[in-house]
Amino acid sequence: MNSLLNESDWRNELDWLDSQNATMLQLVESLANINSGTFNLDGLKKVTNYLTAEFSKLDGDLAILESRPQLSINSTGKPEEQTLGDIIHISKRSDAKKKILLCIHMDTVYSKDHPFQKCQWLENGYLNGPGVADAKGGLIVMLYALLAFEKSPLAKNLGWEVLINPDEEIGSPGSVHLINEIAHRCTAGLLFEPALPDGTLVSWRKGSGNFTFVAKGRSAHSGREFENGRNAIVAMAKLMDAIDQLNSTPDITYNVGNFQGGGALNVVPDLAIGRVNVRIKTVEQQRQVEQQFAELVSRANQSDGISIDVHGQFSSPPKPISQGVIKLQHRINECAKILEKQISWRGTGGASDGNKFAAAGLPNIDTLGPLGGDIHSMDEYLIPESLAPSAKLVALILLSFANEN
Ligand SMILES: [Zn+2]
């Protein structure tokens, strides 16, 4: 397939990208200096405006779409709706026979009042800043790869869709419906989470699910009528311990991550909430966990005066190495050869929107962003000189698809 791309098919486009690294870096720095924590709607709006101006250069059909609200269980055990930011969707040559999805998120894990707000340069020449790698660098790599691709006469053969969502860091509850829709219209997906610091790309990913357990008991005065109380905290503690005991292999992990309940010490508590994150490698394991939870809850509900509900799901199913992924890996390895690079691949326990696209049937590679590390921490950094090379690899991938028709 590589042999189908002649040097004349890519030389000008890649040379142009080589000249753009400094501009790309400036854009990443400006973007990272705007806080866009998932729940900072004002910040997300600013980033949306900034990106809309930049991505308009692609001359596609650009639309700003509303997210669906996030549904969650609040600290009183009741369902709650949370408004999320807007989504940017761009489509070009939507009637093309073959279309590629390009996707990355604009939100970060750093809230408006987090101490990590601005970029600074490190002594080793790396850029330290909120979201520089995850995923503001990825946004700019995606943009420049497309700008380069659109300069090529081959571009007319290939359609593409861009999805920039505002809620990936909380599992994309407000944009997953679009992920499912787009997956069915495209033949492959390219996502722009950061590559590992040494350039390794991610092949498979574990699936992830968040579950909230709500226990209701009966309150009573702890002195006057203790015997009439039914203690929800104790029931929940037993359930959480039973869930923790399920940990027996690194393939499936159960993390009891949050526990709420109780008030005054002279009251038998009638409400407790336990929250658990589960990671699995296969769909069979997903079913197994769902069954385990159903059984544990039904056993706990046999206690007199206690009722427990479970909410939540595996919002990110596991992303295995499918036939489609193997083909994509092969294509990317071939494109890397043109750049005189060799790609290493490995799996990870972390989930991304790539899991959701894969579950909807779209083979994808999801670490095509720039090189960086220590993401989700104040040490997050970007390796600045990786911006143009990452965009070059993606431009070649797009050109190779366009050259096949
Ligand atoms: Zn990310």
PDB file of N, CA, C and O in Angstrom, residues 61 91-96 99 159-160:
ATOM      1  N   ASP A  61     -18.065  21.799   6.281  1.00  0.00           N
ATOM      2  CA  ASP A  61     -19.350  22.209   6.866  1.00  0.00           C
ATOM      3  C   ASP A  61     -19.221  22.102   8.371  1.00  0.00           C
ATOM      4  O   ASP A  61     -19.224  21.005   8.930  1.00  0.00           O
ATOM      5  N   SER A  91     -17.662  18.456   8.583  1.00  0.00           N
ATOM      6  CA  SER A  91     -17.720  17.396   7.592  1.00  0.00           C
ATOM      7  C   SER A  91     -17.270  17.954   6.252  1.00  0.00           C
ATOM      8  O   SER A  91     -17.589  19.094   5.897  1.00  0.00           O
ATOM      9  N   LYS A  92     -16.495  17.169   5.526  1.00  0.00           N
ATOM     10  CA  LYS A  92     -16.030  17.611   4.199  1.00  0.00           C
ATOM     11  C   LYS A  92     -16.237  16.462   3.212  1.00  0.00           C
ATOM     12  O   LYS A  92     -15.896  15.312   3.519  1.00  0.00           O
ATOM     13  N   ARG A  93     -16.762  16.779   2.060  1.00  0.00           N
ATOM     14  CA  ARG A  93     -17.066  15.781   1.012  1.00  0.00           C
ATOM     15  C   ARG A  93     -17.874  14.621   1.604  1.00  0.00           C
ATOM     16  O   ARG A  93     -17.479  13.447   1.535  1.00  0.00           O
ATOM     17  N   SER A  94     -19.013  14.981   2.183  1.00  0.00           N
ATOM     18  CA  SER A  94     -19.805  13.977   2.899  1.00  0.00           C
ATOM     19  C   SER A  94     -20.384  12.922   1.955  1.00  0.00           C
ATOM     20  O   SER A  94     -20.842  11.875   2.397  1.00  0.00           O
ATOM     21  N   ASP A  95     -20.358  13.207   0.627  1.00  0.00           N
ATOM     22  CA  ASP A  95     -20.879  12.194  -0.301  1.00  0.00           C
ATOM     23  C   ASP A  95     -19.773  11.286  -0.844  1.00  0.00           C
ATOM     24  O   ASP A  95     -20.028  10.438  -1.713  1.00  0.00           O
ATOM     25  N   ALA A  96     -18.543  11.440  -0.331  1.00  0.00           N
ATOM     26  CA  ALA A  96     -17.443  10.588  -0.813  1.00  0.00           C
ATOM     27  C   ALA A  96     -17.728   9.126  -0.464  1.00  0.00           C
ATOM     28  O   ALA A  96     -18.410   8.824   0.513  1.00  0.00           O
ATOM     29  N   LYS A  99     -14.997   7.553   3.931  1.00  0.00           N
ATOM     30  CA  LYS A  99     -14.834   8.678   4.857  1.00  0.00           C
ATOM     31  C   LYS A  99     -14.055   8.241   6.094  1.00  0.00           C
ATOM     32  O   LYS A  99     -14.219   7.136   6.596  1.00  0.00           O
ATOM     33  N   GLY A 159     -13.566  11.633   1.856  1.00  0.00           N
ATOM     34  CA  GLY A 159     -14.325  12.507   2.741  1.00  0.00           C
ATOM     35  C   GLY A 159     -13.831  12.340   4.168  1.00  0.00           C
ATOM     36  O   GLY A 159     -13.157  11.360   4.488  1.00  0.00           O
ATOM     37  N   TRP A 160     -14.133  13.298   5.018  1.00  0.00           N
ATOM     38  CA  TRP A 160     -13.771  13.133   6.432  1.00  0.00           C
ATOM     39  C   TRP A 160     -14.753  13.864   7.328  1.00  0.00           C
ATOM     40  O   TRP A 160     -15.458  14.773   6.901  1.00  0.00           O
TER      41      TRP A 160
END
